Every structure is written in structure tokens, then in C-alpha cells.
Amino acid sequence: MRLSWLLFLGFPSFAVAYESNPAFDAAREVLEIHCLECHTEDQMKGDLLMTTREGLLHGGEGGAAIKPGSPDESALIKRLHLPADDDDRMPPKKKSEPLAPDEITALSDWISAGAPWPDGEILAPKAKTALPRWDAPPDPQIVSIEAFPKSVNLETSADFHHVIVIARFKDASTHDITKQSKLTLADASFAHLTGTSLTPKKDGSTSLKIDYRGLTTEIPVVVKDAEKPRPISFQLDVMPVLTAAGCNTGSCHGSARGQDGFHLSLYGFDPKGDHFRLTNEMAGRRINLAVPEESLILTKSIGTVPHTGGKLMKPGSPFYQTLVEWIRNGANYDEGEIPHPTGIEVMPKQIVLTGSDVRIPFTVRASYSDGTDRDVTTLSRFSSSNDNSVSIMAREGLAASKNRGEAFLLARFHTFTEGSQAIVVPADLAYQRPAFDPHNYIDGLVAEKLNKLRIIPSEMSDEESFLRRVYLDIVGVPPTIEERAKFLSDSRPEKRDVLVDELLGRKEFTEMWVMKWAELLQIRTFNKDGQQVSYKAALNYYQWLRERIAGNVPFNQLVKELLSAKGGTFSSAATNFFQSEADVLKLTENVAQVFMGTRIQCAQCHNHPFDRWTMDDYYSFAAFFAQVKRKPAEDPRERVIFDGGGEIQNPVTKQNMTPKFLGGPQPDIKGESRRESVAGWLASPENPWFAKNVVNIVWAHFNGVGIVNPVDDVRVSNPPSNPELLDALAEKFVSYNYDFKKLVRDICTSRTYQLSTRTNDTNVTDTRNFSHAMIRRVRAEVLLDCISQVTSTPNKFKGLPSGARAVQIADGNTTNYFLTTFGRATRATVCSCEVKMEPNLSQALHLLNGDTTQDRIRQGKLVETMLNEKKTPEEVISNLYLTVLSRPPSDMEKEKLQTALADQKAPAQIKETLEDIFWALLNSKEFIFNH
């Protein structure tokens, strides 16, 4: 029985279990490559099963497929010789080209020999790209072999684990060699080895040795409670079957209204409710205790009763047997406390596939609260973020490469979703890893990823491009002519590092990041339904933030102070964070999104379908903020924030939720408020999301795109493009005691940041792996400040003196037409999408026709002043280029502009032409974009 279950689960017995038979081996190669894709348990075209000898002898719609000893009388051979346009020809034309003569000969010789077939041997589909058997000569290109899982624990008589084996090559590519490897148990008395599947025999420990072409690896095997049965559990066995079969997805019975009168909770977030609907809502129909096989849940699933969702399982399959046994045992709900899943592990974590149709299987292991684990591969649902590059079978977890690109392969089990990174590169790609001199740890990690993608990074940016880029990014203004000359005349090799240090010490750096965090903290005035943040409160809040960033206060300390703040919104400015949003659930979501970069909104109503968060996670985290209270102060414009009583319930269980850190443990809150407790954890190394979120925000500012993008949408299904880089940046940030000025220095002094925007043939389409600098539109406030500086015209904003910069605006509601048009954040939400960086027609029209450019050129009188100083038109043009674009005009530009000036004789005409040139420079892409 156990063997049949393993076969149904897709765990075939491979060639390692028998003594080699040349005729069978040759025929097997042909059948697995050309025939098995259409003739397995899951897909029996023509009702023909070809995975076993019995299946071939039984045949399908046309009778037996083979007649041992008589190839000419075997239907299999006859169909191979049919004309190409015959519908009965095998393999079908749309599936494959005709078999080669030597392949047909291999099948004929095998049938002539009596169609020998080792006992218990089950064939499985095989890609044409599969590697040779384990006993082939060593391949010097293979550097190692790796088995998954890294260890096997077999607990109870029903347990099993399937092992997969991967070969890693010198060029970082990976290949599946599970079927080609030789597997041997050191002591076979402790466990059964069926192909690559392990089941228990008796308690003890041994090891599994894997051999492949001269390379070996071993994994430990531990057996415990080998004779102890494991009864079917509704929550641990039945619910996973319903999820794996797709019954409770949003497109089926898990939708808000259910399907065909039957409603299940989405992905099983309410097991008690689901049990009631299965057993009591339509007593005697969905579950038949007298005759379990006649239960509607089974007859619809196997297709004997019409079912909108189609056939989901087969009679006798493990899923079917699980449901039958549960119903036969009384269809009960679990009594008392039972072990619950605590997480899953998807293996391998990263694969590089060279060429198309390279296939890699995945295995999923779940950990449980009692310390046990299970192989839940067949109970998991798989998906790909990019089917054009890598597809994956939803139920089987077998990935296959297609076109060049990158994909993230997700596996979902219970409430957990984890994934693996997959890269596809062409097999015939001419590539040699380039020399890439790293400036710091960032460059090495970026180079490793680019090597896997076979992408060659761009060259370093020239001095002038770097100078303008780093000025705009760090201090938000272009370099002056004098600053440019100073930098270019510096002959020191480390002058770029020196410049970065100088800019980090300027007050404009502080102002840039105060603006950035003021957006996320929603510093703005409003008065709605009695809830308000007055201008005085908003200004105090802004000043509080500015003082801490200017004082280089460790960022975790700033956040801890913010989240635990109490008192008046005037006297204790940080309390305005809680005045900006009074709704407990919205406040909870804001905290998660701003400080952890994760959007948990979906988990308010059901378990998150694409992330790890459950309703329990959501409401347990919200419990930290359920006791935040507000009351009026003496000044009617002020509110007092304090902690009082208050609980929050899970709307499904109706139980008060105990505070629990999001993705972390349940704290023992003693001698502090709930907010103080969560503030201490959230901004600490124990919270892995905090440091990663901050470094991701900083990285995106300087590189145009986050390692996770969008930066505030961190979830399993939106993985980092370079996980190792994100981890390294976060570790450095923590080691710097959360000093993000040091983090900025690491980024800006890296070679990665200093690459040119000019692309090559290999990286022209890359937008996520930092192989070249991104061309980025300058954000609204910075662009207005740049225009103000180069035209010598001061700005005037509410509450600020004349000449203040737009980045210094404290109130999110203080704006003007230019800032609104160019996408300044209103600070009404915490979403990073509030800042609009995409160029549009309104922006172009405003620069072309609005007063921001034309009026400022006249008001600043820059051209007029230079002409009065007796500068020649050529000198004025050079000065304008250096001022606006931080570079002199090219020879071609000089020639064209001198031609335009040649016909202008009158001083007024010359002045007007030069102002037109000034206007053209302000409207140029080179000025509006940071490159």
C-alpha cells in the first residue's frame, strides 16, 4: 500500500534500484523523452499508461501497445512508421519531430528481447536536456552535487521524504540529476529506499549516500516512532488536501460567495467553519458516514458527479484516500491542541537554467510546533512569477526553462508561502565573465548576480556625469561652476569618495531625508470630523524629525521614540504620528508599511493569498495599538496621546487577540505599555524586516529602483532581485548602529552606483539588477530647487523665508502648481506611490509655456548680467551649459548655436536669442533627468 501511495504521489522508482539491462535502458531513454509527457497517471492520452510494463501490455483505446517478442505486431512500432500527416502517428507532429532511426531500433530491439522490465520500475517524463547516468565519466565542469532536503527525519509509520539531487556547474548553472544518481542507504534496516523516496522501517539513524560521476554527498536519516500510526487529522491532513486540490481558492469555493451553494474559507483560514460546512450544513450529502465513497465531496472531486471545477483527483489517490479515511473515522474535528505548522522550506533556493526545457523538481518541507517535519511537496500549490521564462507545474512542482529571463517560483502550503529564484540564460550564449574591480562589498554581490544572468555591466560613468548625479542625489541641487572646476582639477584617485563625504556633511543632505521621511510619516495639516493636525503641530513634528536626522540620531532610536511617544501634540511632537491616523486598523497597517515595508491590508478579512500573514497575525499586531487614546488639551488645536484600556477581536473567532509581534514571538509585556513593547522590538535586530526596509528605501533613492520594488510592498510573492545584497546592506546598517549616513556612503562610493547609464548588448533590457545606472526624472521639489538655483530666482513658500528650498516645506498641504504638476506627495497616505516620477504631457507643457521657466529667466537676469559684464555670446553659452547641465557645450552644439547667433546684430536680439538658449536648456531631458 505504501509503495502505491508513493507512486501516486509522483515518486517513481528510478534506475538506481536494479542491475542495468542494456535493452531496457535504451528503450527507457526513448520512452521517457518522447512518450511519457502524454501517457502518465496525470495525463493518459488515448487512455494509455506507459509508465509501467503492465500499462503498455494493457494498452489504451486501440488495444495493447506492445507485443513482447514481435515488434512488427506492436502498435507502438506501427504508429512510429505512419506518415507525418497521419493523425495516429506517434509522437504527434505538434509535440515532437519523428523519432530518429536509432531510437526506433532501440524500441524494436527491446520488444524483440521480450520487453524486459525490472520489477517495480516506474518510468517518468524526462527532458531531452537530461544529463547522463551516474556511472558516466566525470565531467570537470560539474563542481558539486547537492541533495535536498539536507537531512531526513521520518516520524511515525505514515511518514516519507522524497530526495532530489542537483548538480552545480562552474558557470553557476544547475541541473537535475535525481533520476541519474545512485542512492544507497548505509544501513537499509532502518528505512525503505524506493527510488529516491524514503519511508521508515525501524527506529534509529543512518545516512543516504548519493553518487554521481565521481562526486558524492551524504544526508543523515533519522527514524523515530516507525511503528506508531498517524491518524488522519482534519486540520493537518484534510484541510491541506482541500487547498492543494484548489477547492478553497478565490476562483472556487473560497470566493466571497462560494461556488454552487458551497462556501469554504479562502485558503482555509477558518477550519472550524469549513468543518461545519462540510459536515452539518447539508447533512448526509457532502459527507456520507455510512458509505464514505458516496460522499458528495468525493464523487464531485473524482468526476462521477458533475462538478463545475472539473476532476480534481483520482479514485485511490492519496488525496482521495485521505478524505475516505477521515470520513470513515467519523469526519470529526480535531480534539484539543494539535501540532500546527510553523513554516515551510522550499528547496533548492536558487537555480540557474542554461537553455530551454531544462527541468528542475522542487521539494517542500513543513516544520511543526512539536518539532516534527513533513514532506508536503504534493500538498503544495506552485506558481511562477514569469511563465515566459520559467513555468512550473502547479501540483507537481516541476519547473521547466523557456526563454531568457528571471522568475520567482512560489510554493504555498497551509498559511505559508515561500519561494525560489530561477534564472534562465541561453545555452549558446557567448559569454566570458568580465573583470569587475569591486569598490566595496556591494559590488561583489551585484557582480555575482550579473554573472548568473550572463550580463556584462556598463563602464564607469565619466567625471561630469558622476558629479551631477551625486549632487542631485545627496544634496538635491546641481554643482555650481566653481564646485565643478574644483572636482575636475582634483587629481587624487579617491576624489569621488572625498566628494561623497563632503556632501554628506552638508545641511542639504539632512533636508533631503527629512523631506523623504516627512512623506512617509504624513507630516501635514488637516482638520476632518474633529480630528486635526494644526499648522503649529505639523511644524513641531517636522522640526522634531529634522533635529533627529540632523543630529544623526540612530534611526532605530528615532523610530522607537516615535512609536512610544505620549503627551500633547504641541509639547511632544512625535505624538502627531498617532494623531494623523486615529483608526486602529489603519494605524496598524501604516506601521507595518512604513517601518517594515509590508502591506498587511489583505489579512484584515482573510489570510493573505500571496504572503505569509494570517488574520491572527493581523489582529495580534493591531492589539499593540488598540489602547492608544486621544483627548483634548487646553489649546483646542492640540490633542493629548496616551495609553488606556482596549482590546481588539478577531472577527472570525470573536476572541480578544493577545499582542504578538508581526512575524515574531508573543512578548511578555511587563512594566511597559503595549506601544513601548512593540516599539522596542520593531526597531531592533530581532525584527528582520526593519533594517531591510530602511536600506531598501535608501537604495531605491540612489538607484531609481529598490532591491524590492515597490519599496513598501515586501512580500513573498514580490521577492528581492538580489537577496544577498539586501541582507548584506541590512547587516551593515545594524553594525553601523542604524546610522544611515554611513549606509549612504557605502552606496555612493560603490562602483555599482557609479556605473554609466550607457548600456551594452547584454544589459540594455535590465531594469532590476543594477548593471547600469538608471536614467531618472528629477523629483518635483528637487527640480524646482534646481531651476531656482540656475536662474538665480528665490522661492517663497508658506511659513518659510524667501529663498527657502522646496525640500524644506514642512506641511504636505503647502504646494504650488509646479510641485503638484510634477508629482509632489500630498502625504495623505503612507504609500511610496504618492511621489509621482513619471513624466507626462502636463509637465512638458508647463515647462514649455508656464512661468516657471520663462518668467524666472527674465527675473533672474542671468543672461543680461553676463552681457553687461562684457562677456561674449560664446562665453555666455558656455556659462549657461556649465550652470544648467554641469558640462560645456559639445563642438556640434557650439557650431549650431553660433550659426543661430550669426544673424543677430542688435543687442536686444542677441539677449533674446541667448535667453531662448537658456530656456531650451531648462526644457532639455538632460536637465530634467538625472543620469
PDB file of C-alpha atoms in Angstrom, residues 615-833:
ATOM      1  CA  MET A 615      -5.823  37.075  10.219  1.00  0.00           C
ATOM      2  CA  ASP A 616      -4.350  36.096  13.584  1.00  0.00           C
ATOM      3  CA  ASP A 617      -1.111  37.866  12.645  1.00  0.00           C
ATOM      4  CA  TYR A 618      -3.030  40.975  11.606  1.00  0.00           C
ATOM      5  CA  TYR A 619      -5.219  41.342  14.689  1.00  0.00           C
ATOM      6  CA  SER A 620      -2.485  40.261  17.122  1.00  0.00           C
ATOM      7  CA  PHE A 621      -0.309  43.056  15.754  1.00  0.00           C
ATOM      8  CA  ALA A 622      -3.229  45.505  15.866  1.00  0.00           C
ATOM      9  CA  ALA A 623      -3.649  44.687  19.567  1.00  0.00           C
ATOM     10  CA  PHE A 624      -0.483  46.713  20.277  1.00  0.00           C
ATOM     11  CA  PHE A 625      -2.274  49.869  19.135  1.00  0.00           C
ATOM     12  CA  ALA A 626      -5.770  49.141  20.458  1.00  0.00           C
ATOM     13  CA  GLN A 627      -5.045  51.067  23.658  1.00  0.00           C
ATOM     14  CA  VAL A 628      -3.911  54.326  22.043  1.00  0.00           C
ATOM     15  CA  LYS A 629      -6.260  57.057  23.272  1.00  0.00           C
ATOM     16  CA  ARG A 630      -6.687  60.732  22.453  1.00  0.00           C
ATOM     17  CA  LYS A 631      -8.214  63.605  24.428  1.00  0.00           C
ATOM     18  CA  PRO A 632      -8.459  67.397  24.008  1.00  0.00           C
ATOM     19  CA  ALA A 633      -5.825  69.653  25.539  1.00  0.00           C
ATOM     20  CA  GLU A 634      -6.300  73.198  26.849  1.00  0.00           C
ATOM     21  CA  ASP A 635      -5.499  74.595  23.414  1.00  0.00           C
ATOM     22  CA  PRO A 636      -8.327  73.449  21.102  1.00  0.00           C
ATOM     23  CA  ARG A 637      -5.745  72.854  18.349  1.00  0.00           C
ATOM     24  CA  GLU A 638      -3.859  70.320  20.459  1.00  0.00           C
ATOM     25  CA  ARG A 639      -4.585  66.697  21.388  1.00  0.00           C
ATOM     26  CA  VAL A 640      -3.064  64.541  24.112  1.00  0.00           C
ATOM     27  CA  ILE A 641      -1.993  60.999  23.203  1.00  0.00           C
ATOM     28  CA  PHE A 642      -1.942  58.423  25.999  1.00  0.00           C
ATOM     29  CA  ASP A 643      -2.417  54.686  26.634  1.00  0.00           C
ATOM     30  CA  GLY A 644      -5.671  53.461  28.156  1.00  0.00           C
ATOM     31  CA  GLY A 645      -7.653  50.240  28.022  1.00  0.00           C
ATOM     32  CA  GLY A 646      -8.863  48.496  24.898  1.00  0.00           C
ATOM     33  CA  GLU A 647      -8.860  45.161  23.118  1.00  0.00           C
ATOM     34  CA  ILE A 648      -9.377  44.028  19.555  1.00  0.00           C
ATOM     35  CA  GLN A 649     -11.137  40.885  18.373  1.00  0.00           C
ATOM     36  CA  ASN A 650     -10.552  38.513  15.508  1.00  0.00           C
ATOM     37  CA  PRO A 651     -13.842  38.832  13.569  1.00  0.00           C
ATOM     38  CA  VAL A 652     -13.876  35.080  12.811  1.00  0.00           C
ATOM     39  CA  THR A 653     -13.185  33.651  16.269  1.00  0.00           C
ATOM     40  CA  LYS A 654     -14.686  36.622  18.203  1.00  0.00           C
ATOM     41  CA  GLN A 655     -11.794  36.262  20.655  1.00  0.00           C
ATOM     42  CA  ASN A 656      -9.734  39.139  22.075  1.00  0.00           C
ATOM     43  CA  MET A 657      -6.305  38.960  20.485  1.00  0.00           C
ATOM     44  CA  THR A 658      -3.152  38.816  22.574  1.00  0.00           C
ATOM     45  CA  PRO A 659      -0.469  41.219  21.293  1.00  0.00           C
ATOM     46  CA  LYS A 660       2.062  39.393  19.127  1.00  0.00           C
ATOM     47  CA  PHE A 661       4.879  40.852  17.050  1.00  0.00           C
ATOM     48  CA  LEU A 662       4.246  40.648  13.301  1.00  0.00           C
ATOM     49  CA  GLY A 663       6.176  37.606  12.172  1.00  0.00           C
ATOM     50  CA  GLY A 664       7.750  37.394  15.638  1.00  0.00           C
ATOM     51  CA  PRO A 665       7.078  35.996  19.100  1.00  0.00           C
ATOM     52  CA  GLN A 666       4.454  36.919  21.662  1.00  0.00           C
ATOM     53  CA  PRO A 667       6.090  39.307  24.159  1.00  0.00           C
ATOM     54  CA  ASP A 668       5.868  39.204  27.907  1.00  0.00           C
ATOM     55  CA  ILE A 669       4.709  42.773  28.499  1.00  0.00           C
ATOM     56  CA  LYS A 670       5.688  43.846  31.992  1.00  0.00           C
ATOM     57  CA  GLY A 671       6.270  47.349  33.267  1.00  0.00           C
ATOM     58  CA  GLU A 672       5.694  48.974  29.891  1.00  0.00           C
ATOM     59  CA  SER A 673       2.840  49.848  27.581  1.00  0.00           C
ATOM     60  CA  ARG A 674       1.993  47.765  24.561  1.00  0.00           C
ATOM     61  CA  ARG A 675       3.306  50.511  22.294  1.00  0.00           C
ATOM     62  CA  GLU A 676       6.594  50.651  24.171  1.00  0.00           C
ATOM     63  CA  SER A 677       6.901  46.900  23.768  1.00  0.00           C
ATOM     64  CA  VAL A 678       6.286  46.898  20.021  1.00  0.00           C
ATOM     65  CA  ALA A 679       8.491  49.985  19.547  1.00  0.00           C
ATOM     66  CA  GLY A 680      11.392  48.213  21.247  1.00  0.00           C
ATOM     67  CA  TRP A 681      11.003  45.136  19.063  1.00  0.00           C
ATOM     68  CA  LEU A 682      10.181  46.770  15.751  1.00  0.00           C
ATOM     69  CA  ALA A 683      13.329  48.910  15.644  1.00  0.00           C
ATOM     70  CA  SER A 684      15.672  46.151  16.827  1.00  0.00           C
ATOM     71  CA  PRO A 685      17.833  43.467  15.187  1.00  0.00           C
ATOM     72  CA  GLU A 686      15.241  40.890  16.294  1.00  0.00           C
ATOM     73  CA  ASN A 687      12.883  42.308  13.662  1.00  0.00           C
ATOM     74  CA  PRO A 688      14.456  41.289  10.312  1.00  0.00           C
ATOM     75  CA  TRP A 689      12.126  43.486   8.261  1.00  0.00           C
ATOM     76  CA  PHE A 690      13.032  46.851   9.820  1.00  0.00           C
ATOM     77  CA  ALA A 691      16.666  47.129   8.720  1.00  0.00           C
ATOM     78  CA  LYS A 692      15.921  45.625   5.294  1.00  0.00           C
ATOM     79  CA  ASN A 693      13.082  48.077   4.767  1.00  0.00           C
ATOM     80  CA  VAL A 694      15.194  51.136   5.587  1.00  0.00           C
ATOM     81  CA  VAL A 695      18.150  50.080   3.421  1.00  0.00           C
ATOM     82  CA  ASN A 696      15.780  49.257   0.576  1.00  0.00           C
ATOM     83  CA  ILE A 697      14.274  52.761   0.758  1.00  0.00           C
ATOM     84  CA  VAL A 698      17.753  54.321   0.757  1.00  0.00           C
ATOM     85  CA  TRP A 699      18.914  52.094  -2.098  1.00  0.00           C
ATOM     86  CA  ALA A 700      15.899  52.989  -4.244  1.00  0.00           C
ATOM     87  CA  HIS A 701      16.554  56.709  -3.759  1.00  0.00           C
ATOM     88  CA  PHE A 702      20.060  56.425  -5.186  1.00  0.00           C
ATOM     89  CA  ASN A 703      19.475  53.775  -7.841  1.00  0.00           C
ATOM     90  CA  GLY A 704      15.996  54.550  -9.106  1.00  0.00           C
ATOM     91  CA  VAL A 705      14.555  51.145  -8.206  1.00  0.00           C
ATOM     92  CA  GLY A 706      14.515  49.153  -4.992  1.00  0.00           C
ATOM     93  CA  ILE A 707      16.046  45.738  -4.450  1.00  0.00           C
ATOM     94  CA  VAL A 708      12.442  45.012  -3.531  1.00  0.00           C
ATOM     95  CA  ASN A 709      10.209  47.123  -5.740  1.00  0.00           C
ATOM     96  CA  PRO A 710       7.906  48.844  -4.856  1.00  0.00           C
ATOM     97  CA  VAL A 711       9.822  49.527  -1.672  1.00  0.00           C
ATOM     98  CA  ASP A 712       6.763  49.261   0.580  1.00  0.00           C
ATOM     99  CA  ASP A 713       5.416  46.036  -0.896  1.00  0.00           C
ATOM    100  CA  VAL A 714       7.689  43.445   0.678  1.00  0.00           C
ATOM    101  CA  ARG A 715       6.062  40.043   0.365  1.00  0.00           C
ATOM    102  CA  VAL A 716       6.999  36.509  -0.524  1.00  0.00           C
ATOM    103  CA  SER A 717       5.494  36.899  -3.990  1.00  0.00           C
ATOM    104  CA  ASN A 718       7.477  40.116  -4.603  1.00  0.00           C
ATOM    105  CA  PRO A 719      10.991  38.964  -3.723  1.00  0.00           C
ATOM    106  CA  PRO A 720      14.210  40.988  -3.735  1.00  0.00           C
ATOM    107  CA  SER A 721      16.061  40.968  -7.041  1.00  0.00           C
ATOM    108  CA  ASN A 722      19.285  40.331  -5.127  1.00  0.00           C
ATOM    109  CA  PRO A 723      18.546  38.784  -1.691  1.00  0.00           C
ATOM    110  CA  GLU A 724      22.209  38.523  -0.774  1.00  0.00           C
ATOM    111  CA  LEU A 725      22.722  42.241  -1.434  1.00  0.00           C
ATOM    112  CA  LEU A 726      19.685  43.203   0.639  1.00  0.00           C
ATOM    113  CA  ASP A 727      20.868  41.008   3.519  1.00  0.00           C
ATOM    114  CA  ALA A 728      24.387  42.460   3.387  1.00  0.00           C
ATOM    115  CA  LEU A 729      23.143  46.060   3.384  1.00  0.00           C
ATOM    116  CA  ALA A 730      20.853  45.331   6.325  1.00  0.00           C
ATOM    117  CA  GLU A 731      23.669  43.670   8.291  1.00  0.00           C
ATOM    118  CA  LYS A 732      25.934  46.647   7.664  1.00  0.00           C
ATOM    119  CA  PHE A 733      23.193  49.067   8.694  1.00  0.00           C
ATOM    120  CA  VAL A 734      22.747  47.250  12.008  1.00  0.00           C
ATOM    121  CA  SER A 735      26.522  47.094  12.535  1.00  0.00           C
ATOM    122  CA  TYR A 736      26.646  50.886  11.938  1.00  0.00           C
ATOM    123  CA  ASN A 737      24.199  51.287  14.836  1.00  0.00           C
ATOM    124  CA  TYR A 738      21.478  52.296  12.343  1.00  0.00           C
ATOM    125  CA  ASP A 739      23.488  55.285  11.054  1.00  0.00           C
ATOM    126  CA  PHE A 740      22.068  55.607   7.557  1.00  0.00           C
ATOM    127  CA  LYS A 741      24.624  58.299   6.642  1.00  0.00           C
ATOM    128  CA  LYS A 742      27.252  55.537   6.661  1.00  0.00           C
ATOM    129  CA  LEU A 743      24.926  53.398   4.577  1.00  0.00           C
ATOM    130  CA  VAL A 744      24.580  56.210   2.024  1.00  0.00           C
ATOM    131  CA  ARG A 745      28.353  56.456   1.855  1.00  0.00           C
ATOM    132  CA  ASP A 746      28.635  52.717   1.091  1.00  0.00           C
ATOM    133  CA  ILE A 747      26.110  53.039  -1.734  1.00  0.00           C
ATOM    134  CA  CYS A 748      27.520  56.208  -3.312  1.00  0.00           C
ATOM    135  CA  THR A 749      31.141  55.046  -3.185  1.00  0.00           C
ATOM    136  CA  SER A 750      30.301  51.678  -4.747  1.00  0.00           C
ATOM    137  CA  ARG A 751      31.184  51.039  -8.361  1.00  0.00           C
ATOM    138  CA  THR A 752      27.587  49.919  -8.889  1.00  0.00           C
ATOM    139  CA  TYR A 753      26.236  53.401  -8.147  1.00  0.00           C
ATOM    140  CA  GLN A 754      28.923  54.995 -10.322  1.00  0.00           C
ATOM    141  CA  LEU A 755      28.226  52.961 -13.470  1.00  0.00           C
ATOM    142  CA  SER A 756      27.308  54.763 -16.670  1.00  0.00           C
ATOM    143  CA  THR A 757      23.752  54.952 -17.978  1.00  0.00           C
ATOM    144  CA  ARG A 758      25.075  53.836 -21.358  1.00  0.00           C
ATOM    145  CA  THR A 759      24.119  50.213 -21.922  1.00  0.00           C
ATOM    146  CA  ASN A 760      25.629  47.338 -23.894  1.00  0.00           C
ATOM    147  CA  ASP A 761      24.032  44.455 -25.784  1.00  0.00           C
ATOM    148  CA  THR A 762      23.760  42.313 -22.631  1.00  0.00           C
ATOM    149  CA  ASN A 763      22.237  44.831 -20.222  1.00  0.00           C
ATOM    150  CA  VAL A 764      20.078  47.031 -22.419  1.00  0.00           C
ATOM    151  CA  THR A 765      16.859  45.461 -21.104  1.00  0.00           C
ATOM    152  CA  ASP A 766      17.965  45.114 -17.476  1.00  0.00           C
ATOM    153  CA  THR A 767      15.919  47.212 -15.060  1.00  0.00           C
ATOM    154  CA  ARG A 768      16.310  45.253 -11.811  1.00  0.00           C
ATOM    155  CA  ASN A 769      19.887  44.064 -11.408  1.00  0.00           C
ATOM    156  CA  PHE A 770      21.880  47.321 -11.369  1.00  0.00           C
ATOM    157  CA  SER A 771      24.091  46.526 -14.338  1.00  0.00           C
ATOM    158  CA  HIS A 772      23.937  50.182 -15.366  1.00  0.00           C
ATOM    159  CA  ALA A 773      22.757  53.442 -13.849  1.00  0.00           C
ATOM    160  CA  MET A 774      19.092  54.285 -14.371  1.00  0.00           C
ATOM    161  CA  ILE A 775      18.022  57.491 -16.074  1.00  0.00           C
ATOM    162  CA  ARG A 776      15.660  59.057 -13.531  1.00  0.00           C
ATOM    163  CA  ARG A 777      13.417  62.081 -13.730  1.00  0.00           C
ATOM    164  CA  VAL A 778      14.340  64.570 -11.015  1.00  0.00           C
ATOM    165  CA  ARG A 779      11.616  64.661  -8.361  1.00  0.00           C
ATOM    166  CA  ALA A 780       9.360  67.723  -8.092  1.00  0.00           C
ATOM    167  CA  GLU A 781      10.928  69.554  -5.132  1.00  0.00           C
ATOM    168  CA  VAL A 782      14.480  68.994  -6.327  1.00  0.00           C
ATOM    169  CA  LEU A 783      13.661  70.068  -9.872  1.00  0.00           C
ATOM    170  CA  LEU A 784      12.100  73.312  -8.641  1.00  0.00           C
ATOM    171  CA  ASP A 785      15.145  73.969  -6.446  1.00  0.00           C
ATOM    172  CA  CYS A 786      17.429  73.307  -9.411  1.00  0.00           C
ATOM    173  CA  ILE A 787      15.511  75.769 -11.581  1.00  0.00           C
ATOM    174  CA  SER A 788      15.645  78.309  -8.767  1.00  0.00           C
ATOM    175  CA  GLN A 789      19.401  77.896  -8.383  1.00  0.00           C
ATOM    176  CA  VAL A 790      20.376  78.055 -12.047  1.00  0.00           C
ATOM    177  CA  THR A 791      18.080  81.027 -12.756  1.00  0.00           C
ATOM    178  CA  SER A 792      19.095  82.864  -9.541  1.00  0.00           C
ATOM    179  CA  THR A 793      15.429  83.335  -8.551  1.00  0.00           C
ATOM    180  CA  PRO A 794      14.403  82.656  -4.938  1.00  0.00           C
ATOM    181  CA  ASN A 795      11.326  80.646  -3.921  1.00  0.00           C
ATOM    182  CA  LYS A 796       8.747  81.740  -1.364  1.00  0.00           C
ATOM    183  CA  PHE A 797       6.633  79.182   0.482  1.00  0.00           C
ATOM    184  CA  LYS A 798       4.200  79.456   3.399  1.00  0.00           C
ATOM    185  CA  GLY A 799       5.986  79.603   6.720  1.00  0.00           C
ATOM    186  CA  LEU A 800       9.449  79.822   5.152  1.00  0.00           C
ATOM    187  CA  PRO A 801      11.625  82.860   4.376  1.00  0.00           C
ATOM    188  CA  SER A 802      12.290  83.997   0.840  1.00  0.00           C
ATOM    189  CA  GLY A 803      14.975  81.851  -0.739  1.00  0.00           C
ATOM    190  CA  ALA A 804      13.974  78.663   1.064  1.00  0.00           C
ATOM    191  CA  ARG A 805      14.150  75.430  -0.879  1.00  0.00           C
ATOM    192  CA  ALA A 806      11.130  73.347  -1.827  1.00  0.00           C
ATOM    193  CA  VAL A 807      12.590  70.363   0.009  1.00  0.00           C
ATOM    194  CA  GLN A 808      12.299  72.367   3.243  1.00  0.00           C
ATOM    195  CA  ILE A 809       8.488  72.616   3.110  1.00  0.00           C
ATOM    196  CA  ALA A 810       7.149  71.238   6.376  1.00  0.00           C
ATOM    197  CA  ASP A 811       3.463  70.885   5.555  1.00  0.00           C
ATOM    198  CA  GLY A 812       2.365  68.352   2.966  1.00  0.00           C
ATOM    199  CA  ASN A 813      -0.543  70.632   2.069  1.00  0.00           C
ATOM    200  CA  THR A 814       1.759  73.523   1.154  1.00  0.00           C
ATOM    201  CA  THR A 815       2.300  73.358  -2.592  1.00  0.00           C
ATOM    202  CA  ASN A 816       2.113  75.269  -5.871  1.00  0.00           C
ATOM    203  CA  TYR A 817       1.155  74.455  -9.433  1.00  0.00           C
ATOM    204  CA  PHE A 818       4.658  73.307 -10.392  1.00  0.00           C
ATOM    205  CA  LEU A 819       5.019  70.916  -7.438  1.00  0.00           C
ATOM    206  CA  THR A 820       1.555  69.471  -7.981  1.00  0.00           C
ATOM    207  CA  THR A 821       2.136  69.007 -11.707  1.00  0.00           C
ATOM    208  CA  PHE A 822       5.438  67.245 -11.166  1.00  0.00           C
ATOM    209  CA  GLY A 823       4.022  64.800  -8.620  1.00  0.00           C
ATOM    210  CA  ARG A 824       4.890  66.047  -5.157  1.00  0.00           C
ATOM    211  CA  ALA A 825       3.414  63.788  -2.444  1.00  0.00           C
ATOM    212  CA  THR A 826       0.318  65.090  -0.667  1.00  0.00           C
ATOM    213  CA  ARG A 827       1.253  62.955   2.361  1.00  0.00           C
ATOM    214  CA  ALA A 828      -2.353  61.793   2.628  1.00  0.00           C
ATOM    215  CA  THR A 829      -1.204  58.151   2.737  1.00  0.00           C
ATOM    216  CA  VAL A 830       1.987  56.311   3.639  1.00  0.00           C
ATOM    217  CA  CYS A 831       2.273  54.757   0.180  1.00  0.00           C
ATOM    218  CA  SER A 832       5.537  55.358  -1.668  1.00  0.00           C
ATOM    219  CA  CYS A 833       3.433  55.714  -4.826  1.00  0.00           C
TER     220      CYS A 833
END
